[in-house]
mmCIF file of C-alpha atoms in Angstrom:
data_model
loop_
_atom_site.group_PDB
_atom_site.id
_atom_site.type_symbol
_atom_site.label_atom_id
_atom_site.label_comp_id
_atom_site.label_asym_id
_atom_site.label_seq_id
_atom_site.Cartn_x
_atom_site.Cartn_y
_atom_site.Cartn_z
ATOM 1 C CA MET E 105 -8.837 -9.434 19.354
ATOM 2 C CA SER E 106 -5.412 -10.531 18.867
ATOM 3 C CA ILE E 107 -2.478 -9.181 16.608
ATOM 4 C CA ALA E 108 0.129 -11.469 15.484
ATOM 5 C CA ASN E 109 3.697 -10.271 16.458
ATOM 6 C CA VAL E 110 6.824 -11.423 14.549
ATOM 7 C CA ASP E 111 9.377 -13.856 15.689
ATOM 8 C CA LEU E 112 12.779 -14.297 14.708
ATOM 9 C CA PRO E 113 13.230 -16.491 11.443
ATOM 10 C CA VAL E 114 16.617 -17.131 10.322
ATOM 11 C CA PRO E 115 17.779 -14.494 7.826
ATOM 12 C CA GLY E 116 17.942 -15.952 4.271
ATOM 13 C CA SER E 117 16.075 -19.146 5.108
ATOM 14 C CA ALA E 118 12.970 -20.010 2.848
ATOM 15 C CA LEU E 119 9.669 -18.568 3.654
ATOM 16 C CA PRO E 120 6.831 -20.971 4.732
ATOM 17 C CA ASP E 121 4.156 -22.504 2.326
ATOM 18 C CA ALA E 122 1.286 -21.100 4.194
ATOM 19 C CA LEU E 123 0.072 -17.487 5.060
ATOM 20 C CA ASP E 124 -1.039 -18.644 8.502
ATOM 21 C CA ARG E 125 2.623 -19.562 9.256
ATOM 22 C CA SER E 126 4.331 -16.481 8.245
ATOM 23 C CA ARG E 127 6.622 -14.566 10.331
ATOM 24 C CA GLY E 128 9.058 -12.012 9.793
ATOM 25 C CA ILE E 129 7.598 -10.713 6.658
ATOM 26 C CA ASP E 130 6.085 -7.391 5.851
ATOM 27 C CA LEU E 131 5.120 -6.502 2.143
ATOM 28 C CA HIS E 132 3.308 -3.224 2.818
ATOM 29 C CA LEU E 133 5.664 -0.195 4.522
ATOM 30 C CA HIS E 134 5.795 3.528 3.792
ATOM 31 C CA SER E 135 8.787 5.694 4.383
ATOM 32 C CA ASN E 136 9.097 9.454 3.882
ATOM 33 C CA ALA E 137 9.722 8.871 0.109
ATOM 34 C CA SER E 138 5.919 9.285 0.306
ATOM 35 C CA ASP E 139 3.561 9.585 3.240
ATOM 36 C CA GLY E 140 5.537 7.672 5.835
ATOM 37 C CA VAL E 141 7.545 9.505 8.556
ATOM 38 C CA LEU E 142 10.795 7.659 8.669
ATOM 39 C CA ALA E 143 13.612 7.766 6.318
ATOM 40 C CA PRO E 144 13.887 4.512 4.192
ATOM 41 C CA GLY E 145 17.303 3.471 6.239
ATOM 42 C CA ASP E 146 15.491 4.320 9.745
ATOM 43 C CA LEU E 147 12.542 2.387 8.604
ATOM 44 C CA VAL E 148 14.742 -0.861 7.833
ATOM 45 C CA ASP E 149 16.483 -0.421 11.118
ATOM 46 C CA LEU E 150 13.431 -0.594 12.948
ATOM 47 C CA CYS E 151 12.214 -3.645 10.791
ATOM 48 C CA HIS E 152 15.497 -5.295 11.960
ATOM 49 C CA ALA E 153 14.831 -4.570 15.597
ATOM 50 C CA ARG E 154 11.618 -6.144 15.204
ATOM 51 C CA GLY E 155 12.879 -9.210 13.747
ATOM 52 C CA LEU E 156 11.555 -8.759 10.080
ATOM 53 C CA THR E 157 13.768 -10.660 7.360
ATOM 54 C CA HIS E 158 11.689 -10.134 4.329
ATOM 55 C CA LEU E 159 10.331 -6.597 3.254
ATOM 56 C CA ALA E 160 8.883 -4.534 0.330
ATOM 57 C CA LEU E 161 8.877 -0.898 0.616
ATOM 58 C CA THR E 162 5.616 0.285 -0.960
ATOM 59 C CA ASP E 163 5.647 4.174 -1.095
ATOM 60 C CA HIS E 164 2.905 5.600 -3.080
ATOM 61 C CA ASP E 165 3.733 6.200 -6.791
ATOM 62 C CA THR E 166 7.329 6.278 -6.221
ATOM 63 C CA LEU E 167 10.709 3.949 -6.140
ATOM 64 C CA GLU E 168 12.718 6.931 -4.455
ATOM 65 C CA GLY E 169 13.417 5.258 -1.202
ATOM 66 C CA VAL E 170 14.256 1.782 -2.635
ATOM 67 C CA ALA E 171 17.987 2.263 -3.168
ATOM 68 C CA GLU E 172 18.552 3.668 0.596
ATOM 69 C CA ALA E 173 16.432 0.948 1.946
ATOM 70 C CA ARG E 174 18.215 -1.754 0.095
ATOM 71 C CA ARG E 175 21.799 -0.500 1.166
ATOM 72 C CA ARG E 176 20.566 -0.768 4.879
ATOM 73 C CA CYS E 177 18.883 -4.077 4.264
ATOM 74 C CA GLU E 178 22.020 -5.471 2.890
ATOM 75 C CA ARG E 179 23.849 -4.501 6.174
ATOM 76 C CA HIS E 180 21.184 -6.194 8.233
ATOM 77 C CA GLY E 181 20.928 -9.322 6.026
ATOM 78 C CA ILE E 182 17.059 -8.482 5.051
ATOM 79 C CA ARG E 183 15.895 -9.377 1.830
ATOM 80 C CA LEU E 184 13.917 -6.422 0.064
ATOM 81 C CA LEU E 185 11.597 -6.255 -3.036
ATOM 82 C CA SER E 186 11.458 -3.045 -5.076
ATOM 83 C CA ALA E 187 7.885 -2.050 -4.872
ATOM 84 C CA SER E 188 5.376 0.763 -4.969
ATOM 85 C CA GLU E 189 1.837 1.139 -4.012
ATOM 86 C CA LEU E 190 0.230 2.699 -7.204
ATOM 87 C CA SER E 191 -2.963 4.893 -7.320
ATOM 88 C CA CYS E 192 -5.517 4.084 -10.059
ATOM 89 C CA GLN E 193 -9.258 4.049 -10.556
ATOM 90 C CA TRP E 194 -11.784 1.191 -11.073
ATOM 91 C CA ARG E 195 -15.569 2.107 -11.807
ATOM 92 C CA GLY E 196 -14.841 5.506 -10.432
ATOM 93 C CA ILE E 197 -13.531 4.132 -7.188
ATOM 94 C CA ALA E 198 -10.105 4.915 -6.191
ATOM 95 C CA ILE E 199 -7.919 1.599 -5.854
ATOM 96 C CA HIS E 200 -4.520 1.066 -4.848
ATOM 97 C CA VAL E 201 -2.339 -1.815 -6.607
ATOM 98 C CA VAL E 202 0.955 -2.805 -5.017
ATOM 99 C CA ALA E 203 3.723 -3.431 -7.821
ATOM 100 C CA LEU E 204 6.060 -6.124 -6.584
ATOM 101 C CA LEU E 205 8.936 -5.734 -8.784
ATOM 102 C CA PRO E 206 11.606 -8.559 -8.463
ATOM 103 C CA ARG E 207 13.486 -7.319 -11.631
ATOM 104 C CA GLY E 208 13.503 -3.790 -10.350
ATOM 105 C CA ALA E 209 12.048 -0.885 -12.420
ATOM 106 C CA SER E 210 12.286 -0.749 -16.158
ATOM 107 C CA PRO E 211 12.777 2.663 -17.892
ATOM 108 C CA ALA E 212 9.349 2.323 -19.244
ATOM 109 C CA PHE E 213 7.947 1.609 -15.800
ATOM 110 C CA GLU E 214 9.869 4.693 -14.385
ATOM 111 C CA ALA E 215 8.210 6.848 -17.087
ATOM 112 C CA LYS E 216 4.779 5.503 -16.024
ATOM 113 C CA LEU E 217 5.563 6.655 -12.438
ATOM 114 C CA GLU E 218 6.167 10.334 -13.868
ATOM 115 C CA VAL E 219 2.673 10.102 -15.301
ATOM 116 C CA LEU E 220 1.497 9.260 -11.694
ATOM 117 C CA ALA E 221 3.548 12.139 -10.193
ATOM 118 C CA GLU E 222 2.046 14.596 -12.537
ATOM 119 C CA ALA E 223 -1.340 13.147 -11.608
ATOM 120 C CA ARG E 224 -0.729 13.705 -8.020
ATOM 121 C CA ARG E 225 0.316 17.228 -8.749
ATOM 122 C CA THR E 226 -2.897 17.941 -10.640
ATOM 123 C CA ARG E 227 -4.759 16.451 -7.843
ATOM 124 C CA ALA E 228 -3.089 18.275 -4.978
ATOM 125 C CA ARG E 229 -4.053 21.604 -6.679
ATOM 126 C CA GLU E 230 -7.557 20.526 -6.814
ATOM 127 C CA ILE E 231 -7.732 19.257 -3.554
ATOM 128 C CA ALA E 232 -6.158 22.576 -2.049
ATOM 129 C CA HIS E 233 -8.958 24.443 -4.169
ATOM 130 C CA ARG E 234 -11.693 22.646 -2.683
ATOM 131 C CA LEU E 235 -10.233 22.852 0.918
ATOM 132 C CA GLU E 236 -10.184 26.573 0.407
ATOM 133 C CA LYS E 237 -13.831 26.732 0.652
ATOM 134 C CA ILE E 238 -13.854 25.373 4.073
ATOM 135 C CA GLY E 239 -11.099 27.803 5.445
ATOM 136 C CA LEU E 240 -7.784 26.456 4.607
ATOM 137 C CA ASP E 241 -6.341 29.309 2.967
ATOM 138 C CA ASP E 242 -3.071 28.874 0.845
ATOM 139 C CA GLY E 243 -3.608 25.263 1.245
ATOM 140 C CA LEU E 244 -1.163 23.852 -0.977
ATOM 141 C CA ALA E 245 1.708 25.799 0.558
ATOM 142 C CA ARG E 246 0.519 24.653 3.885
ATOM 143 C CA ALA E 247 0.504 20.981 2.735
ATOM 144 C CA ARG E 248 3.872 21.347 1.087
ATOM 145 C CA ARG E 249 5.213 22.655 4.668
ATOM 146 C CA GLU E 250 3.786 19.497 6.301
ATOM 147 C CA ALA E 251 5.484 17.404 3.681
ATOM 148 C CA GLY E 252 8.926 18.781 4.257
ATOM 149 C CA SER E 253 9.988 17.985 0.857
ATOM 150 C CA GLU E 254 9.372 18.329 -2.671
ATOM 151 C CA ARG E 255 7.931 14.933 -3.066
ATOM 152 C CA PRO E 256 4.281 14.810 -4.520
ATOM 153 C CA LEU E 257 1.686 15.737 -2.129
ATOM 154 C CA GLY E 258 -1.009 13.091 -0.823
ATOM 155 C CA ARG E 259 -4.129 13.535 1.503
ATOM 156 C CA PRO E 260 -2.101 13.077 4.708
ATOM 157 C CA ASP E 261 -0.177 16.181 4.090
ATOM 158 C CA PHE E 262 -3.470 18.087 3.664
ATOM 159 C CA ALA E 263 -4.858 16.339 6.869
ATOM 160 C CA ALA E 264 -1.742 17.598 8.747
ATOM 161 C CA ALA E 265 -2.415 21.097 7.175
ATOM 162 C CA LEU E 266 -6.002 21.257 8.408
ATOM 163 C CA VAL E 267 -4.863 20.195 11.890
ATOM 164 C CA THR E 268 -2.232 22.846 11.979
ATOM 165 C CA ALA E 269 -4.714 25.307 10.982
ATOM 166 C CA GLY E 270 -6.821 24.563 13.625
ATOM 167 C CA LEU E 271 -9.711 23.577 11.488
ATOM 168 C CA VAL E 272 -9.816 19.737 12.778
ATOM 169 C CA PRO E 273 -8.482 18.375 16.184
ATOM 170 C CA ASP E 274 -6.468 15.318 14.474
ATOM 171 C CA ARG E 275 -5.927 13.803 11.114
ATOM 172 C CA LYS E 276 -8.396 11.317 11.856
ATOM 173 C CA THR E 277 -11.235 13.867 11.972
ATOM 174 C CA ALA E 278 -9.702 15.410 8.623
ATOM 175 C CA PHE E 279 -10.297 12.307 6.942
ATOM 176 C CA LYS E 280 -13.796 11.849 8.582
ATOM 177 C CA ARG E 281 -14.878 15.086 7.512
ATOM 178 C CA TYR E 282 -13.016 16.391 4.524
ATOM 179 C CA LEU E 283 -10.721 13.798 2.961
ATOM 180 C CA GLY E 284 -12.194 10.281 3.090
ATOM 181 C CA ALA E 285 -14.028 8.560 0.383
ATOM 182 C CA GLY E 286 -16.652 10.645 -0.922
ATOM 183 C CA LYS E 287 -15.797 13.853 0.903
ATOM 184 C CA ARG E 288 -14.884 17.191 -0.399
ATOM 185 C CA GLY E 289 -11.134 16.353 -0.790
ATOM 186 C CA ASP E 290 -11.383 13.142 -2.068
ATOM 187 C CA VAL E 291 -10.236 13.733 -5.803
ATOM 188 C CA LYS E 292 -9.735 10.536 -7.730
ATOM 189 C CA THR E 293 -10.563 11.596 -11.565
ATOM 190 C CA HIS E 294 -6.845 12.232 -12.354
ATOM 191 C CA TRP E 295 -5.749 8.467 -11.691
ATOM 192 C CA PRO E 296 -5.271 6.254 -14.448
ATOM 193 C CA LEU E 297 -7.509 2.991 -14.967
ATOM 194 C CA MET E 298 -6.559 0.131 -12.885
ATOM 195 C CA GLU E 299 -6.309 -2.229 -16.175
ATOM 196 C CA SER E 300 -3.704 0.240 -17.421
ATOM 197 C CA VAL E 301 -1.681 0.294 -14.199
ATOM 198 C CA VAL E 302 -1.899 -3.598 -14.125
ATOM 199 C CA GLY E 303 -0.281 -3.522 -17.471
ATOM 200 C CA TRP E 304 2.607 -1.513 -16.515
ATOM 201 C CA ILE E 305 3.413 -3.645 -13.822
ATOM 202 C CA ARG E 306 3.370 -6.918 -16.025
ATOM 203 C CA ASP E 307 5.345 -5.272 -18.607
ATOM 204 C CA ALA E 308 7.956 -4.782 -15.882
ATOM 205 C CA GLY E 309 8.200 -8.275 -14.984
ATOM 206 C CA GLY E 310 6.340 -7.617 -11.810
ATOM 207 C CA VAL E 311 3.476 -8.859 -9.768
ATOM 208 C CA ALA E 312 0.108 -6.942 -9.336
ATOM 209 C CA VAL E 313 -1.519 -6.990 -5.814
ATOM 210 C CA ILE E 314 -4.758 -5.295 -4.784
ATOM 211 C CA ALA E 315 -3.901 -3.321 -1.706
ATOM 212 C CA HIS E 316 -6.118 -3.689 1.517
ATOM 213 C CA PRO E 317 -9.238 -4.808 -0.443
ATOM 214 C CA LEU E 318 -11.560 -4.379 2.663
ATOM 215 C CA ARG E 319 -11.173 -0.712 3.038
ATOM 216 C CA TYR E 320 -12.793 0.559 -0.237
ATOM 217 C CA GLY E 321 -16.474 0.010 1.351
ATOM 218 C CA MET E 322 -17.477 -2.548 -1.271
ATOM 219 C CA THR E 323 -20.040 -5.249 -0.865
ATOM 220 C CA ARG E 324 -18.905 -8.812 -1.090
ATOM 221 C CA ARG E 325 -20.637 -9.169 -4.566
ATOM 222 C CA LYS E 326 -18.683 -5.691 -5.818
ATOM 223 C CA ARG E 327 -15.267 -7.143 -4.595
ATOM 224 C CA ASP E 328 -16.028 -10.118 -6.706
ATOM 225 C CA LEU E 329 -16.466 -7.795 -9.778
ATOM 226 C CA LEU E 330 -13.304 -5.972 -8.718
ATOM 227 C CA PHE E 331 -11.454 -9.200 -8.791
ATOM 228 C CA SER E 332 -12.708 -10.464 -11.927
ATOM 229 C CA ALA E 333 -11.800 -7.309 -13.566
ATOM 230 C CA PHE E 334 -8.329 -7.247 -12.005
ATOM 231 C CA ILE E 335 -7.691 -10.927 -12.926
ATOM 232 C CA LYS E 336 -8.910 -10.157 -16.494
ATOM 233 C CA ALA E 337 -6.258 -7.216 -16.765
ATOM 234 C CA GLY E 338 -3.576 -9.597 -15.602
ATOM 235 C CA GLY E 339 -3.466 -9.104 -11.795
ATOM 236 C CA GLU E 340 -2.757 -11.906 -9.671
ATOM 237 C CA ALA E 341 -2.903 -11.306 -5.945
ATOM 238 C CA ALA E 342 -4.552 -9.235 -3.241
ATOM 239 C CA GLU E 343 -3.503 -8.589 0.235
ATOM 240 C CA LEU E 344 -5.375 -11.117 2.457
ATOM 241 C CA VAL E 345 -4.303 -9.250 5.779
ATOM 242 C CA SER E 346 -3.646 -5.405 5.905
ATOM 243 C CA GLY E 347 -2.784 -4.225 9.339
ATOM 244 C CA TYR E 348 -5.631 -4.772 11.683
ATOM 245 C CA GLN E 349 -8.729 -6.695 10.385
ATOM 246 C CA ASN E 350 -12.036 -8.285 11.712
ATOM 247 C CA PRO E 351 -11.297 -11.940 11.814
ATOM 248 C CA ASP E 352 -14.452 -13.020 10.364
ATOM 249 C CA ALA E 353 -14.055 -10.501 7.246
ATOM 250 C CA THR E 354 -10.701 -11.812 6.767
ATOM 251 C CA PHE E 355 -11.754 -15.447 6.822
ATOM 252 C CA ASP E 356 -14.468 -14.599 4.341
ATOM 253 C CA LEU E 357 -11.789 -12.429 2.135
ATOM 254 C CA ALA E 358 -9.726 -15.663 2.040
ATOM 255 C CA ARG E 359 -12.711 -17.612 0.610
ATOM 256 C CA GLN E 360 -12.952 -14.920 -1.993
ATOM 257 C CA LEU E 361 -9.206 -14.894 -3.160
ATOM 258 C CA ASP E 362 -9.233 -18.766 -3.179
ATOM 259 C CA PHE E 363 -12.359 -18.815 -5.271
ATOM 260 C CA HIS E 364 -10.908 -16.409 -7.747
ATOM 261 C CA GLY E 365 -7.388 -18.010 -7.767
ATOM 262 C CA LEU E 366 -5.663 -15.152 -6.381
ATOM 263 C CA TYR E 367 -2.424 -15.122 -4.375
ATOM 264 C CA GLY E 368 -2.420 -13.585 -0.906
ATOM 265 C CA SER E 369 -0.150 -11.131 0.233
ATOM 266 C CA LEU E 370 0.144 -9.197 3.663
ATOM 267 C CA GLY E 371 1.505 -6.420 5.269
ATOM 268 C CA SER E 372 1.180 -3.805 8.172
ATOM 269 C CA ASP E 373 0.760 -0.704 5.845
ATOM 270 C CA PHE E 374 3.124 1.085 8.498
ATOM 271 C CA HIS E 375 3.348 4.864 8.123
ATOM 272 C CA TYR E 376 4.622 6.197 11.355
ATOM 273 C CA PRO E 377 6.052 5.092 14.891
ATOM 274 C CA GLY E 378 3.602 5.101 17.777
ATOM 275 C CA GLY E 379 0.601 4.260 15.976
ATOM 276 C CA ALA E 380 -1.766 1.031 16.478
ATOM 277 C CA LEU E 381 0.724 -0.950 14.203
ATOM 278 C CA ALA E 382 4.405 -1.362 13.949
ATOM 279 C CA PRO E 383 6.078 -3.051 11.136
ATOM 280 C CA GLY E 384 5.202 -6.572 11.278
ATOM 281 C CA THR E 385 2.215 -6.404 13.168
ATOM 282 C CA ILE E 386 -0.793 -7.892 11.621
ATOM 283 C CA SER E 387 -3.829 -9.741 12.446
ATOM 284 C CA PRO E 388 -3.228 -13.500 12.343
ATOM 285 C CA PRO E 389 -3.966 -14.900 8.762
ATOM 286 C CA PRO E 390 -6.618 -17.569 8.634
ATOM 287 C CA ARG E 391 -5.715 -21.242 7.869
ATOM 288 C CA SER E 392 -6.792 -21.256 4.161
ATOM 289 C CA HIS E 393 -5.784 -22.809 0.883
ATOM 290 C CA VAL E 394 -4.727 -19.160 -0.474
ATOM 291 C CA LYS E 395 -1.342 -19.476 -1.879
ATOM 292 C CA PRO E 396 1.296 -17.049 -0.242
ATOM 293 C CA ILE E 397 2.475 -14.385 -2.884
ATOM 294 C CA TRP E 398 6.125 -15.301 -2.179
ATOM 295 C CA ARG E 399 4.876 -18.672 -3.842
ATOM 296 C CA HIS E 400 4.536 -16.924 -7.165
ATOM 297 C CA PRO E 401 7.239 -18.328 -9.580
ATOM 298 C CA ALA E 402 8.545 -14.545 -10.090
ATOM 299 C CA LEU E 403 9.379 -14.267 -6.462
ATOM 300 C CA HIS E 404 11.265 -17.589 -6.169
ATOM 301 C CA ALA E 405 14.563 -15.926 -5.158
ATOM 302 C CA PHE E 406 13.051 -13.660 -2.836
ATOM 303 C CA ALA E 407 11.359 -16.336 -0.927
ATOM 304 C CA SER E 408 14.108 -19.110 -1.146
ATOM 305 C CA GLY E 409 17.031 -17.266 0.364
ATOM 306 C CA ALA E 410 18.803 -17.964 -2.810
#
């Protein structure tokens, strides 16, 4: 199956009207401000080298890396959206919602990020406690060493700690056995409700986007229910393509987004060099009637190159 690579659109030019003609765009990227590996500036340098012209830095529950990324984007002539991938729950299922913030963060929104940071701290203590039962002694300190900073801890930090402790051979196995959905280390009870998080985004003048909807293990019917609840709360978009996806599933997802009238977004969900996907590499979006997220009125300046 093919993966779409970027070409070299002219910086500052208007973005296309169709998702299947999008190039040089990645609206889901992570730096070491959360669970990515690269510093925000280094991440932007890599994006520039790959020909990207429009980005959103979407670190988990934080905007800490945006200022550094913006300075580097200005040097390269890249357009950047302030953004964050926010953690929440719907019907007991952990859901991620990307906040695209064309106006930047309001003081009220930054206060809500602190709510999520505290939820992450509480969650990390609970994950560490649970993993002690399978032999990860002093798990909180081990995960902190893997993170290499004082940022809020996430499951990838505990996955790395399990690998270093010799309890699993690699991070993929750590998630499969202990940290994936429904496993011992999958703690989600501390996240706010999806409806609340969507409200935070709207109050900040932002656009709420359901991240990677095909990754939650839902039936098509349950995704319909998720989308309906999301729209009722004020959500307006979902990621049509997130990294590498089955083309049939992506085509069917496009039909769902079109039915619900949701805008479509896309991104690599890049975390570290050397993985399967680099910035800007995604499965090809199918031809569809789904409107690109950059055609949302709030994102006009970002899309037009004005």
